[in-house]
Every structure is written in C-alpha cells, then in structure tokens.
CSV table of C-alpha atoms in Angstrom, one decimal:
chain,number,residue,atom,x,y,z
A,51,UNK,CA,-18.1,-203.6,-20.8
A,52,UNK,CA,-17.3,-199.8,-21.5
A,53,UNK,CA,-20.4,-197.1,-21.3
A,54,UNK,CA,-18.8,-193.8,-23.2
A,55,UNK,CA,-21.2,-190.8,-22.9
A,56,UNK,CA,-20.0,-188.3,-25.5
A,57,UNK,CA,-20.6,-184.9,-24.7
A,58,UNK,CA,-20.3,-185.8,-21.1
A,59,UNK,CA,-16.8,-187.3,-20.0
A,60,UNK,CA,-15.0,-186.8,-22.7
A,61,UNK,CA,-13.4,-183.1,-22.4
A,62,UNK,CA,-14.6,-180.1,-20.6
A,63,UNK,CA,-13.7,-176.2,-21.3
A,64,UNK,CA,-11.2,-175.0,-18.9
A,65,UNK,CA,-11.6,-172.3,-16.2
A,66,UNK,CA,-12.3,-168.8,-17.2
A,67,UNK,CA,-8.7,-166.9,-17.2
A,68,UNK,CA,-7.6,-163.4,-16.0
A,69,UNK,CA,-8.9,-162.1,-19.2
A,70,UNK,CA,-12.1,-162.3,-17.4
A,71,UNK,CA,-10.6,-160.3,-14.4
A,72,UNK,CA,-8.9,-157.8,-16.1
A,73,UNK,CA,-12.3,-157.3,-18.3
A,74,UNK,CA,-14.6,-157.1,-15.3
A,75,UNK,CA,-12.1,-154.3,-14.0
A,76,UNK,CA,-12.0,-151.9,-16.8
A,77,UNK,CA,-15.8,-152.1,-16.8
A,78,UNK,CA,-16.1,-151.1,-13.2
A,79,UNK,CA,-13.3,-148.3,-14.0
A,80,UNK,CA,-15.2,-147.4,-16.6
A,81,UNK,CA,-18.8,-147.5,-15.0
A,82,UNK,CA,-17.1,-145.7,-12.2
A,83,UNK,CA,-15.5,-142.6,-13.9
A,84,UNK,CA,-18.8,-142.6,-15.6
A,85,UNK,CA,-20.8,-142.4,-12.3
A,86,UNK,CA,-18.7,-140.0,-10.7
A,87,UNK,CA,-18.7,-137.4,-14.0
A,88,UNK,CA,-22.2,-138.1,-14.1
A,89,UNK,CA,-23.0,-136.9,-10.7
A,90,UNK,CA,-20.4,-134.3,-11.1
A,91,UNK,CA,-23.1,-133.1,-13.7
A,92,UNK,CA,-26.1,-133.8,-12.0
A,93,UNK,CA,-24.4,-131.7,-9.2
A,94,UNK,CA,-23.9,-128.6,-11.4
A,95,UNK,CA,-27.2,-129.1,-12.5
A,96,UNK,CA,-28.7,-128.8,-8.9
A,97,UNK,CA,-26.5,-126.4,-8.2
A,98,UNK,CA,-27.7,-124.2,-11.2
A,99,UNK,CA,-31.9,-125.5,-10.4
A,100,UNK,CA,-30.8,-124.0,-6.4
A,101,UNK,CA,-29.7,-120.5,-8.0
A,102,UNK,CA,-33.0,-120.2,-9.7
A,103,UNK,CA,-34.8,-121.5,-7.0
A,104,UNK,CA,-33.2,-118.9,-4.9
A,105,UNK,CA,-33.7,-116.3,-7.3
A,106,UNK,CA,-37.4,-116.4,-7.6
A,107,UNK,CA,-37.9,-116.8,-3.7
A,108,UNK,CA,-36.2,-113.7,-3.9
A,109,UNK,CA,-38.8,-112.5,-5.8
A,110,UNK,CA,-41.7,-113.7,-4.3
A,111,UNK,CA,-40.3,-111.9,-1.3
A,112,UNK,CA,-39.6,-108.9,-3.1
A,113,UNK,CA,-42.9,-109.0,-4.2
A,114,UNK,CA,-44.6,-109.3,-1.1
A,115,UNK,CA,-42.4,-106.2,0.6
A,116,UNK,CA,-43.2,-103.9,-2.2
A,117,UNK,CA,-47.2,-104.5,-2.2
A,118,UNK,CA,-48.0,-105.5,1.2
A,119,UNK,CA,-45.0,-103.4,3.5
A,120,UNK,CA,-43.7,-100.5,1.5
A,121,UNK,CA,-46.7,-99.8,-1.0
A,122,UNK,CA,-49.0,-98.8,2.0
A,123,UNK,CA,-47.1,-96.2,3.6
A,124,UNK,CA,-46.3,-95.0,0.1
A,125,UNK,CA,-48.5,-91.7,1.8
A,126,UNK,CA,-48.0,-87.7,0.0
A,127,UNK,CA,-47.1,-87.4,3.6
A,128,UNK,CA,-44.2,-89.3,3.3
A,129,UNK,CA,-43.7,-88.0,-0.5
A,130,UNK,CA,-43.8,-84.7,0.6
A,131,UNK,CA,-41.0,-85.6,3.6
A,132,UNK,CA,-43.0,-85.4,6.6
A,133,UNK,CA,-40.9,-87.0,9.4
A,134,UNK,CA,-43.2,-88.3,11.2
A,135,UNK,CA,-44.4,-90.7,8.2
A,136,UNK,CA,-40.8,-91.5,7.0
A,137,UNK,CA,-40.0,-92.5,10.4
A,138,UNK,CA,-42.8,-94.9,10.0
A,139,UNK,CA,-41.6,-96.3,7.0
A,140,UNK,CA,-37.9,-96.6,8.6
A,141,UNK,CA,-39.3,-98.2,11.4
A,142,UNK,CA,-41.2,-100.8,9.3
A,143,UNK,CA,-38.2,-101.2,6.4
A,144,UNK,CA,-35.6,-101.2,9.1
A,145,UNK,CA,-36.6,-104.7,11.0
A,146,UNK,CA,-36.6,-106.5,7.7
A,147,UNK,CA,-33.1,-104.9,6.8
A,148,UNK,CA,-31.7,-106.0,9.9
A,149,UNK,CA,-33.1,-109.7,10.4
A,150,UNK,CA,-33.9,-110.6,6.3
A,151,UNK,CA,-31.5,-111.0,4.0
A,152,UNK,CA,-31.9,-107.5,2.4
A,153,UNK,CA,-29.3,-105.5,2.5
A,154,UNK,CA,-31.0,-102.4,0.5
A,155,UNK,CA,-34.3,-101.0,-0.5
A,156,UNK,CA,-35.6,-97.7,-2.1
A,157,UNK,CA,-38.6,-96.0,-4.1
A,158,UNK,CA,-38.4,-94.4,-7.1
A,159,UNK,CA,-40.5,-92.5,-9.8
A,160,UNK,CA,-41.6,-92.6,-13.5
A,161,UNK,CA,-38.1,-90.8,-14.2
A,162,UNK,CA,-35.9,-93.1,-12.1
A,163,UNK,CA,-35.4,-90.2,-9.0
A,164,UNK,CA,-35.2,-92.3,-5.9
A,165,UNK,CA,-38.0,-90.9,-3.5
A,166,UNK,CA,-37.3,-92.9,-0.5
A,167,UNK,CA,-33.7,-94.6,0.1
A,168,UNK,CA,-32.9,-96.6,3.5
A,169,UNK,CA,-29.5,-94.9,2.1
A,170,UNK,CA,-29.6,-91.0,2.6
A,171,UNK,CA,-27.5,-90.2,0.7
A,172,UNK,CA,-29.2,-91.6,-2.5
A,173,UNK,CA,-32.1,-89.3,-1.7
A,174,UNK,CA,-32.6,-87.7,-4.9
A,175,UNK,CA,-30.5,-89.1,-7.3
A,176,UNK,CA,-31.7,-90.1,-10.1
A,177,UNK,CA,-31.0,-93.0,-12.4
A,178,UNK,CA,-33.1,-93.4,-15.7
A,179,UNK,CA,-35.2,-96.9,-15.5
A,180,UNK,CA,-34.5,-99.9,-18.2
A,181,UNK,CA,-36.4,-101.1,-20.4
A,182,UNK,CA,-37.4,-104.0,-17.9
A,183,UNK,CA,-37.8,-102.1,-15.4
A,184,UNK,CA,-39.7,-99.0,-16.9
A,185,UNK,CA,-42.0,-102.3,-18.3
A,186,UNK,CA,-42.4,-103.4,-14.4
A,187,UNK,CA,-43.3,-100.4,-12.9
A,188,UNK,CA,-46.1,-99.9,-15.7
A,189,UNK,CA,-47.7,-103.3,-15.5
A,190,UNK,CA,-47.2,-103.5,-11.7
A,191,UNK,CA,-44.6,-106.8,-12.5
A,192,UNK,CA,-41.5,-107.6,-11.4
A,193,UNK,CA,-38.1,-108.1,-12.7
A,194,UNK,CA,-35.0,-109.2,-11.3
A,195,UNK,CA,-31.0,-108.7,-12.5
A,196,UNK,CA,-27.5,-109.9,-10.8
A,197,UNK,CA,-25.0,-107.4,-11.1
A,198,UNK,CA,-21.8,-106.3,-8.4
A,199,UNK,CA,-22.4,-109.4,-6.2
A,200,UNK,CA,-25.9,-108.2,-5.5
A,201,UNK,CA,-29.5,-109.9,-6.8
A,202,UNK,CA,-31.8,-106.8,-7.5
A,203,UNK,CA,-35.6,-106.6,-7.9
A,204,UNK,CA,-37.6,-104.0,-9.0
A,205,UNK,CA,-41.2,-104.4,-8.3
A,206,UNK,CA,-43.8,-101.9,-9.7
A,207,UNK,CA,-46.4,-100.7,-7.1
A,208,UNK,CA,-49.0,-97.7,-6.5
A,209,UNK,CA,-48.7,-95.3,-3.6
A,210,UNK,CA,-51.6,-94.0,-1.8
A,211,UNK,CA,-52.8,-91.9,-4.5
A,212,UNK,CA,-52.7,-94.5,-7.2
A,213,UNK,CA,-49.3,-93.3,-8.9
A,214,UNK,CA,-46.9,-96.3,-10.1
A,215,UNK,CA,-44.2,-95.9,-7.9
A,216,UNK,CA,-40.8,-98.6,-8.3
A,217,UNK,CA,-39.6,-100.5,-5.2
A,218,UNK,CA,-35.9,-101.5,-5.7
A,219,UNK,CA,-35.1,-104.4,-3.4
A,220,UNK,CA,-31.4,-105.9,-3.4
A,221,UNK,CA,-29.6,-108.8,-1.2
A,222,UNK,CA,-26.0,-110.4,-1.6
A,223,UNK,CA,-25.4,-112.8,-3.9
A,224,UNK,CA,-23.7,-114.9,-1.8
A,225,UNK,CA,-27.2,-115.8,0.0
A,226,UNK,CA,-28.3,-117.0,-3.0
A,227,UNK,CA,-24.7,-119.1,-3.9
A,228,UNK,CA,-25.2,-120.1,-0.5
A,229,UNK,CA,-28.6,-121.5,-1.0
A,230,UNK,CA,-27.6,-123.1,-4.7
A,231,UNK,CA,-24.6,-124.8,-2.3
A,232,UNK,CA,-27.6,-126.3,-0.3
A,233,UNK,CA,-29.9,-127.8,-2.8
A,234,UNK,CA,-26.2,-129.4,-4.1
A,235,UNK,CA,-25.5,-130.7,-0.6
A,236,UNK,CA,-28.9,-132.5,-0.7
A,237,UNK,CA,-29.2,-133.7,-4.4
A,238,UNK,CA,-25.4,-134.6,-5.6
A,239,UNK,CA,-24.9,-137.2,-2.7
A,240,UNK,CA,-28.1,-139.2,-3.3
A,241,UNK,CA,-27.2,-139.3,-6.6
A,242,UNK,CA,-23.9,-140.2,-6.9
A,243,UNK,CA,-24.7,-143.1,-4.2
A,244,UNK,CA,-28.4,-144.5,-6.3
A,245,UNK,CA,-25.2,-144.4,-9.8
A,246,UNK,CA,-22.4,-146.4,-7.1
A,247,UNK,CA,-25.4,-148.7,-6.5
A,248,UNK,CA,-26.1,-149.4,-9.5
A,249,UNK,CA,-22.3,-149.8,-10.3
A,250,UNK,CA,-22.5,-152.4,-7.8
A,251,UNK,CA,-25.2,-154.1,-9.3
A,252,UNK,CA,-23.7,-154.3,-13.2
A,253,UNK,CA,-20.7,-155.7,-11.7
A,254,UNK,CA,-21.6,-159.3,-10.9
A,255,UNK,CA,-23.8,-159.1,-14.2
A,256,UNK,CA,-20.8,-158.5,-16.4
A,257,UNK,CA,-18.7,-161.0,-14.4
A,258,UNK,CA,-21.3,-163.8,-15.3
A,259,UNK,CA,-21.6,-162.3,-18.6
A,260,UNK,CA,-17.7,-161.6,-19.4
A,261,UNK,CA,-17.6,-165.5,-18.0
A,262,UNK,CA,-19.7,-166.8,-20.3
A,263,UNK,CA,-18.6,-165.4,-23.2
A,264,UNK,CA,-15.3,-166.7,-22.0
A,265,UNK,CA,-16.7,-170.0,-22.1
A,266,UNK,CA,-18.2,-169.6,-25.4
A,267,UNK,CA,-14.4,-168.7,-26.4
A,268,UNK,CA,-12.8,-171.2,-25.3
A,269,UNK,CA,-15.6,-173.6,-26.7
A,270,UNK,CA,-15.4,-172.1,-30.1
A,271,UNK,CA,-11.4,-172.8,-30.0
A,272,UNK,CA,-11.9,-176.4,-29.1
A,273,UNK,CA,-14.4,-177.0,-32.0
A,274,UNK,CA,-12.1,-175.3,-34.4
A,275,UNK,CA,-8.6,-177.4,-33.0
A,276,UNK,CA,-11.1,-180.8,-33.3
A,277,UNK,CA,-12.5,-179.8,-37.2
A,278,UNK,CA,-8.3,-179.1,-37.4
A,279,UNK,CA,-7.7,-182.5,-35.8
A,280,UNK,CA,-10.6,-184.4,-37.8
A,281,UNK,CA,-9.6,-183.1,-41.1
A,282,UNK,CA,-5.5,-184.0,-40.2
A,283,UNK,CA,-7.0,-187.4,-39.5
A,284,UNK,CA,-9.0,-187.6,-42.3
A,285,UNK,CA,-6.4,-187.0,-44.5
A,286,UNK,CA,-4.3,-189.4,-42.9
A,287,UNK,CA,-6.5,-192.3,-43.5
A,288,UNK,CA,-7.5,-191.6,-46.8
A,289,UNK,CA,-2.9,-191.5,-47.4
A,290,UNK,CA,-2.9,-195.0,-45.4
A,291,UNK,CA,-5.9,-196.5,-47.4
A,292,UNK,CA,-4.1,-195.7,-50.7
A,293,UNK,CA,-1.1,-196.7,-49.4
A,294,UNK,CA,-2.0,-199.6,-48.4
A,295,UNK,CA,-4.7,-200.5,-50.9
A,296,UNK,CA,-4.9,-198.9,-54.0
A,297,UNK,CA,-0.9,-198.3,-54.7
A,298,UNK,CA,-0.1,-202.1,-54.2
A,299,UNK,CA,-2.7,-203.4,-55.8
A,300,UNK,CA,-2.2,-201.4,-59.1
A,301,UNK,CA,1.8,-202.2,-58.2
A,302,UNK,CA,1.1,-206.1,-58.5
A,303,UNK,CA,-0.6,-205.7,-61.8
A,304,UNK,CA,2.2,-203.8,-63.4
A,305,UNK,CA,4.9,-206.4,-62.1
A,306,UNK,CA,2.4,-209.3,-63.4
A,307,UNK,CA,2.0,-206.9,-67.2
A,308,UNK,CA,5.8,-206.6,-67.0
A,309,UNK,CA,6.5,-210.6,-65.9
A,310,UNK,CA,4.9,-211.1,-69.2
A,311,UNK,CA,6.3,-208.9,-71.5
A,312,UNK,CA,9.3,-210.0,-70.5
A,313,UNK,CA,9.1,-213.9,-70.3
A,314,UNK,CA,11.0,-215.8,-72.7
A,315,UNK,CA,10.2,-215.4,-75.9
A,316,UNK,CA,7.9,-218.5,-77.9
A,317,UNK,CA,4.7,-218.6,-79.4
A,318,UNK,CA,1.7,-216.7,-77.9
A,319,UNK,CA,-0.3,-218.6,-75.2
A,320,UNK,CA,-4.1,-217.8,-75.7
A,321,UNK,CA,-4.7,-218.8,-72.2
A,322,UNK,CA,-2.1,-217.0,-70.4
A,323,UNK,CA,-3.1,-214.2,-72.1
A,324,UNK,CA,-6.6,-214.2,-71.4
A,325,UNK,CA,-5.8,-215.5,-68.0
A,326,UNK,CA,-3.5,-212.3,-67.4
A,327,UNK,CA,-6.1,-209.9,-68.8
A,328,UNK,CA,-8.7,-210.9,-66.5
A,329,UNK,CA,-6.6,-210.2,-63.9
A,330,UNK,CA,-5.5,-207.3,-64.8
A,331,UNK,CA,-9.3,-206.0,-65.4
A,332,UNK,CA,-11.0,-207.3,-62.2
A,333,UNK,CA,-7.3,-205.6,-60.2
A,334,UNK,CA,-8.3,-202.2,-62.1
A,335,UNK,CA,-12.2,-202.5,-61.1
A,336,UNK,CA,-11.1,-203.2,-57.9
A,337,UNK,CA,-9.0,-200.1,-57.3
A,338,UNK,CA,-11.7,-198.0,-59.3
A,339,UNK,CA,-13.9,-199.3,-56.7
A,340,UNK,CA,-11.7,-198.2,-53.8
A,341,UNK,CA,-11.1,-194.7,-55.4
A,342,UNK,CA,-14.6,-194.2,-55.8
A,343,UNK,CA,-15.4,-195.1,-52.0
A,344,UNK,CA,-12.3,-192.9,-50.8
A,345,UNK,CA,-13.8,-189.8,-53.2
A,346,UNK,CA,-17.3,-190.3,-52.0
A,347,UNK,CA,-15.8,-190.4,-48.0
A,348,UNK,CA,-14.3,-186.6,-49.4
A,349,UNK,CA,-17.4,-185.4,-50.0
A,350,UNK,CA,-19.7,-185.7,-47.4
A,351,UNK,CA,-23.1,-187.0,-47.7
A,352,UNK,CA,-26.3,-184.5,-46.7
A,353,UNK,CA,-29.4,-185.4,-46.1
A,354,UNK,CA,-31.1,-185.8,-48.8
A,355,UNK,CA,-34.2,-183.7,-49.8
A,356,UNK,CA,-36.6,-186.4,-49.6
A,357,UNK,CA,-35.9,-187.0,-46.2
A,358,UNK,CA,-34.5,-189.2,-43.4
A,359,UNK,CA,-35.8,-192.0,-44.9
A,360,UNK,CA,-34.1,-192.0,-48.0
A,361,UNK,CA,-31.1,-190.5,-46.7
A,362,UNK,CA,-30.6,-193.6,-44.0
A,363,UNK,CA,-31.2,-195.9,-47.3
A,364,UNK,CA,-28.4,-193.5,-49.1
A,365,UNK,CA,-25.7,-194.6,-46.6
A,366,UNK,CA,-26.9,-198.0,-45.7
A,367,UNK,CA,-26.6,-198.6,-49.6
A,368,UNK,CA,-23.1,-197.0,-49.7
A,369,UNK,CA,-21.9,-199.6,-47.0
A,370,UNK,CA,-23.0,-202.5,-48.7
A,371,UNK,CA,-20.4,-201.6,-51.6
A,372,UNK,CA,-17.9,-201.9,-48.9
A,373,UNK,CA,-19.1,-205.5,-48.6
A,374,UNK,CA,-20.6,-204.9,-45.2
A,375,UNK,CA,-24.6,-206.2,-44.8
A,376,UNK,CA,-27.0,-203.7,-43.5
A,377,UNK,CA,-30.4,-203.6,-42.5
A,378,UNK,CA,-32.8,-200.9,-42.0
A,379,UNK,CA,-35.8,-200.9,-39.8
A,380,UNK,CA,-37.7,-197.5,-39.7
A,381,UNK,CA,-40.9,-196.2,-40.1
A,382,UNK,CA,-42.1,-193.4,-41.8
A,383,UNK,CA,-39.8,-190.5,-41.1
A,384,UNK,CA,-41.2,-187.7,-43.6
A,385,UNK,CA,-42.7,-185.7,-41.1
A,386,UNK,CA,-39.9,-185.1,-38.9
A,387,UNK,CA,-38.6,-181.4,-38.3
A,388,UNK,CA,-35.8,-181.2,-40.6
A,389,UNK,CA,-33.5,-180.1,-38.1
A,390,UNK,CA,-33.3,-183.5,-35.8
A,391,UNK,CA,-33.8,-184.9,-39.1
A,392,UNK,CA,-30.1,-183.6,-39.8
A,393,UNK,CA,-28.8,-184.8,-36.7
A,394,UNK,CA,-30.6,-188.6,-36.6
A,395,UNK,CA,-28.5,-188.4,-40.6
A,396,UNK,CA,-25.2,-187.2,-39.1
A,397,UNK,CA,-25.4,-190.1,-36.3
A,398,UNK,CA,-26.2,-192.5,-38.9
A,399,UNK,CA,-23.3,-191.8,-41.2
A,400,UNK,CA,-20.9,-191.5,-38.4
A,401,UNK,CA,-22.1,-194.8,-37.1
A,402,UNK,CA,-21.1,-196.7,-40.6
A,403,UNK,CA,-18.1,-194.6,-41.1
A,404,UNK,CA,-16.4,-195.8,-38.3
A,405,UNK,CA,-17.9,-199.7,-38.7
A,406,UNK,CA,-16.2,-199.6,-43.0
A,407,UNK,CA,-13.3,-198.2,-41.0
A,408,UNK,CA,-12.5,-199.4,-37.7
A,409,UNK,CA,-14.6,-202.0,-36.5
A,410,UNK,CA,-14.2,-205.4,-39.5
A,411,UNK,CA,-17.5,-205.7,-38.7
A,412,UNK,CA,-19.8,-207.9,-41.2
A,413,UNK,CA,-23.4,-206.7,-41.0
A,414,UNK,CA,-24.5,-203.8,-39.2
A,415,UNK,CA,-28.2,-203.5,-38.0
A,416,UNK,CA,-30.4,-199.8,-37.8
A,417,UNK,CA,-33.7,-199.6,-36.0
A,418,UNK,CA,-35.1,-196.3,-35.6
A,419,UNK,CA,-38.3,-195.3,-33.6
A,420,UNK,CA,-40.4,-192.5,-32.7
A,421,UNK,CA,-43.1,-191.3,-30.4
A,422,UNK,CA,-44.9,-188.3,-29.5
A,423,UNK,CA,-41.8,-186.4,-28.3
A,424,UNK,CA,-39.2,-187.6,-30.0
A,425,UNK,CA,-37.3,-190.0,-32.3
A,426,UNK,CA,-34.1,-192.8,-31.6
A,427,UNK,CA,-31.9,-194.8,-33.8
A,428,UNK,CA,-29.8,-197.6,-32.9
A,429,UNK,CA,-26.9,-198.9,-34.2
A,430,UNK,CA,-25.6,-202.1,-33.8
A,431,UNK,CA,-22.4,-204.0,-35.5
A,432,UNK,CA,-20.8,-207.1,-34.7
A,433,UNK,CA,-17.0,-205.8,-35.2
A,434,UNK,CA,-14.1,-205.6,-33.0
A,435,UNK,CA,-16.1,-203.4,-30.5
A,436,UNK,CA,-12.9,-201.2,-28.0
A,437,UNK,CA,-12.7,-200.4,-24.9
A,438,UNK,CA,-12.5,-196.7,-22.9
A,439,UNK,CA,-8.7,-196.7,-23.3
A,440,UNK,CA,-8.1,-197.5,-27.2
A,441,UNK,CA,-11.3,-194.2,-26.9
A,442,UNK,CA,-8.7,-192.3,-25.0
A,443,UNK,CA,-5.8,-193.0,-27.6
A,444,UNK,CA,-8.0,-192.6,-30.5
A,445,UNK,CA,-9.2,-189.2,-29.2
A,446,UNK,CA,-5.2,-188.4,-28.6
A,447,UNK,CA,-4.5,-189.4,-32.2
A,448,UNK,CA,-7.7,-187.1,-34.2
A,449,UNK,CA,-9.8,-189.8,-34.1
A,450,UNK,CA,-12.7,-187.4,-32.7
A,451,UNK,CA,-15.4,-188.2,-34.7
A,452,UNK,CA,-17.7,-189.4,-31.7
A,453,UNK,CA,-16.2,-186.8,-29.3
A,454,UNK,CA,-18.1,-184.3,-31.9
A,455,UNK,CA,-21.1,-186.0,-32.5
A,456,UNK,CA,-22.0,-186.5,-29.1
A,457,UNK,CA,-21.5,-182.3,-28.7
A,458,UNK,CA,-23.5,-182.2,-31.9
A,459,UNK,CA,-26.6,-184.5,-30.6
A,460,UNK,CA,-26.5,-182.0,-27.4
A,461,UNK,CA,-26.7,-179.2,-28.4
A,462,UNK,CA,-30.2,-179.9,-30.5
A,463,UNK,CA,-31.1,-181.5,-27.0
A,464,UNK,CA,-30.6,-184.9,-27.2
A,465,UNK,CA,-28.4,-187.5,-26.0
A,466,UNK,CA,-25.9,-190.2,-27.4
A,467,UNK,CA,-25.0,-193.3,-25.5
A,468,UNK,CA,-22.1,-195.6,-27.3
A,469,UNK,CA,-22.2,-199.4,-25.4
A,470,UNK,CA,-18.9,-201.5,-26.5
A,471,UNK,CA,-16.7,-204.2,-25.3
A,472,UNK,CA,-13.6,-206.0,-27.3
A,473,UNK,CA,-14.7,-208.8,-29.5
A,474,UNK,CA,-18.6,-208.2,-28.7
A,475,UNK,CA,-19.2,-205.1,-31.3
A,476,UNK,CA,-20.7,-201.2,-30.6
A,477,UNK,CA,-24.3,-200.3,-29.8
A,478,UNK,CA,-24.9,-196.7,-30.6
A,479,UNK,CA,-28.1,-195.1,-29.6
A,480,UNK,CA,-29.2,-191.8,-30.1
A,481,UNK,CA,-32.5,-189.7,-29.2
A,482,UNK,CA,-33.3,-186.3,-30.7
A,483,UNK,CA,-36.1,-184.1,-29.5
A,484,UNK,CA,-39.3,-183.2,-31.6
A,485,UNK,CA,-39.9,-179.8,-29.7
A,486,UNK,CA,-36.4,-179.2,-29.1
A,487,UNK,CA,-36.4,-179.4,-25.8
A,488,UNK,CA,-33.2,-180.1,-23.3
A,489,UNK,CA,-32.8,-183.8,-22.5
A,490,UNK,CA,-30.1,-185.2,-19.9
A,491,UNK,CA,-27.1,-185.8,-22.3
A,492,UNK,CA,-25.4,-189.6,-22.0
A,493,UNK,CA,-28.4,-190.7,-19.9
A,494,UNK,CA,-29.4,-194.3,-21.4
A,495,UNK,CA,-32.4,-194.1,-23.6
C-alpha cells in the first residue's frame, strides 16, 4: 500500500541562487557608501559644532580678561601714561600673552584711538569702531569677528572712572581649527563605527530577507509552470475524450444513416426504419450527453452561495450523470468560515474528477465531519486505486492535479493524506482548520 503526502514529498523549491549573493552585495555596497558619506557629514558637522564651540570659549575668555584683568587697572594713571601703572598692566597682560593663546590685546576709546596696545607702535592710532562693536562697548557686550587668520573680540568695559572703554582681544585661527580638528577626532570615529555596526547588523537581515523572497520566486514559477502544465493536460484529455468518444460514436451513426440510404432499393421497411431512428436518437443523446459533461469539466464549478453543503450535493449530482453512485454523509456545514469552506469544495471536486477520469470506479462514498477546531472529508472509491510510481509518471506527464491540491490544503493550514493500492481503490482525507491555524501537512488525520 502507497501513503502519498501532497505538499510534502512531492517537489521542493530549489536552493536560493547567486541572485541572492550578488543582491546581498550591492546592498552592503550600498549601505556602505552610505555609512561612510554619512559620517563624512556628520564629521563636517562636528567639525563646524568644534569651531563654534571654540569660538565662544574664546569669548568667555575674552570676557573674563576684559572685566576681571584689564578693566581694573584701566586707572587715569595709566590713561594719563604713568609708567609705573602701565608697567603694571604689562606685567599682568604679558603672562597671559605669553602662556594663553592670545597673541594681541589693546584698549581703545569712544572714537576707536587705541589707548593701551601690548604693540607700541599702535599707540595712538586710531581706527573708527563698527557698528558691532560701537554696540558692545555701549552695552558692555561682546562681539566677536574672523578676519586675516585671526579670531577677534571686542568686549566693552569701564575703567576706573566709569568711562566705557573697548578691550580688543585677538588669537590665531589656527587654535581654533585646531580645536574644531579635535572635537572631529572624537565624534566622526564613534560614528562612523555605531553606522559600520549597524551595516553589520542589516546584512544577515537582507540575506534572510533577499532569501526568502528568492523562495517566494521560485515558488511563484513553479505554480505558474504547474497551472501551464494542468491546463496542457486538461486540454489533452478533453482532445482524447472526443477522440475517443464523441467523434466515433457520431462516425458509426453516419456509416449506419448512409448503409441505409444506400441499401438496395425495395419497398420501405417500417421496422428498419424505426429500428434505425432509435438508434440514431439515443447515439445523438448520448454524445449530447458527453459534450455537455466535457463543457461543464471547462468551466469549473465554485462553491456555491448556499454553502458547502449544497456545493458537495452540486458535484456528487454531476458524478452520478457520469454513471458513477455517490453518497454523501455530512452534517450541517452552513456555519463554516467560507474560506475552508472553499478549500473542503476544491478537495471534493478534485476527488470526483479524477475517480470520472482515472480510477473506473463504480460508487464513490463522502463522509465529512467536524469539531470544535476544525472540519474533514473523506473520500473513498473502489476504482483501480495506483501506486507511488504510476504518481511519479502522472506528475511527469501534467497530471498535477493532487500535487496542487495538497499545496492548496497547506497553505490554509491543513493537511491532505491520499491512501491507495492497485485494485483496492483511493482514500482521500482532508482536514481544514476553523481558526486557521498551522497543522502538520501529510500527517494522518
């Protein structure tokens, strides 16, 4: 005895191909470039976040210079250029030139004359004030400007007598690339490795992914070649049933009509006549008959609106005009989700298609029950019955019919079990889910 599981041993998608490979690559190229430009950006970002940065500790120290060191000794003393007090202030300014990263610092007045000047030569000069810096020195702010490699701050302070007074500070600009550089060095390498991480995490998602669409693929291509296959086949019986059937049964009345037209001439027979016409009628209904069964096989039966009951009662009646007895034992189906509903129908029909065509059989029997979870029909027939290797040939010939309902029944969860042996007839069972739920496929119900 031969146990076939459809859905389970018959086929199996083959191996995901380089496609997969070659897909899997571009995306990491791709995620790559992407992570590298990306911290490329975020690097030029930091960078630019480490110049401002830079700049307003600049100014902060500006700020406290100006008040706290330079503001102080701000004396009419030293205004009025008493040595002694602008020796003090040299003294003071002169450790933060030499150990800080200033590089200049002088005082100037409401009409931008420089007062004070670690530069003596700039004693004097004058330089009008902007409008920033004319703004600065009469709200006691400061404001800050890059210009000739140099970062400048003008902070406005009072001397000693309460006059506004405008402390120009300057340092290189390369301190503050330098310190832009810095904040780069820290922030661009953490970045680019968190991206190169997560690079490393997509990649064995869109391998499984790129698989399984693979598989979905190749899936898709076998279900189209079999509906090719099927249909080829289909045609191919419905040619040899005509062929066989139909065209020499409507061949034999036409030899029998022309016998008798030309027989030898005599007086008319009443019974021959009848006799022939009889024939002739019951030939025609016969092939009508046959026609009708081959245009109903072309247009497959759905199940019906009223449900599985009626549609089971639809094909067991269509069988029984084949000559074939059936009988139905089901209960009340009505309240079954449409859905296994369609697939209990499609088992069903396939069932009785292949025992009108294949089997010979002379009655087929249909039990169908249900429980809580779910609901199983039986078929059995007492035809020819076949064994795994006329399976195998059939399957190499089109004949998939069982090959797809068994992929059919497991996909809505459920699971198909065909039982046959030569001379002792098929067993079909199937079980569909209520809920929907995954069930073994080909495990015996």
């Amino acid at each position: 005895m031969t146990r076939i599981t459809p859905g389970g041993t018959i086929g199996a998608p083959p191996a995901p191909g380089s496609s997969v490979r070659g897909s899997v690559t571009r995306f990491a190229l791709a995620g790559l470039i992407a992570a590298v430009m990306l911290a490329a950006l975020i690097g030029v970002l930091a960078r630019q976040a480490g110049a401002v940065e830079a700049t307003r500790s600049f100014e902060r120290l500006a700020s406290v210079i100006a008040g706290g060191v330079i503001a102080p000794r701000l004396t009419p003393d030293l205004l009025a250029g008493d040595p002694t007090a602008v020796e003090r202030l040299d003294r003071a300014t002169g450790q933060l030139l030499a150990g800080g990263p200033l590089v200049h610092l002088s005082v100037r007045d409401a009409d931008g004359t420089v007062l004070w000047s670690d530069e003596q030569d700039a004693l004097g000069t004058r330089t009008p004030l902007g409008q920033a810096q004319r703004r600065a020195l009469d709200t006691g702010t400061i404001v800050s400007w890059t210009g000739e490699d140099m970062l400048t701050a003008s902070v406005g302070v009072q001397d000693a007598a309460g006059t506004p007074r405008l402390v120009d500070l300057a340092e290189r600009y390369d301190d503050v690339e330098a310190n832009a550089w810095t904040v780069w060095r820290l922030i661009a390498p953490a970045s680019l490795g968190a991206l190169l991480l997560l690079e490393l995490v997509q990649v064995p998602l869109a391998l499984g992914l790129a698989r399984r669409v693979r598989r979905h693929q190749e899936a898709e291509a076998v279900l189209l070649q079999t509906a090719l296959d099927a249909s080829d086949a289909e045609r191919r019986r419905i040619a040899g049933e005509v062929h066989d059937d139909v065209v020499p049964g409507l061949a034999a009345m036409a030899y029998d009509l022309d016998a008798d037209r030309l027989r030898t001439p005599g007086p008319p027979d009443p019974e021959r006549t009848t006799a022939l016409l009889s024939r002739t009628a019951e030939g025609l209904r016969g092939s009508l008959r046959q026609l009708r069964a081959l245009l109903a096989d072309l247009s497959p039966a759905r199940l019906p609106e009223a449900g599985l009951n009626a549609g089971v009662g639809g094909l067991a009646a269509r069988a029984e005009a084949r000559g074939i007895r059936v009988s139905v034992d089901a209960p009340d189906l009505s309240d079954v989700p449409r859905p296994a509903a369609e697939v209990l129908f499609r088992c069903v029909q396939e069932a009785l298609r292949n025992v009108t065509t294949h089997s010979r059989a002379e009655s087929v029997e249909i039990v169908v029950t249900r429980d809580a979870t779910g609901v199983q029909v039986a078929i059995d027939d007492d035809g020819l019955g076949f064994d795994g290797e006329r399976l195998a040939r059939s399957a190499e010939t089109g004949h998939l019919g069982l090959r797809a309902l068994g992929d059919l029944v497991a996909d809505s969860g459920g699971s198909l079990t065909a039982t046959s042996a030569p001379g002792q007839g098929t067993r079909l069972v199937a079980s569909v889910p209520l809920d929907g739920g995954k069930v073994h496929v080909g495990s015996p119900p």
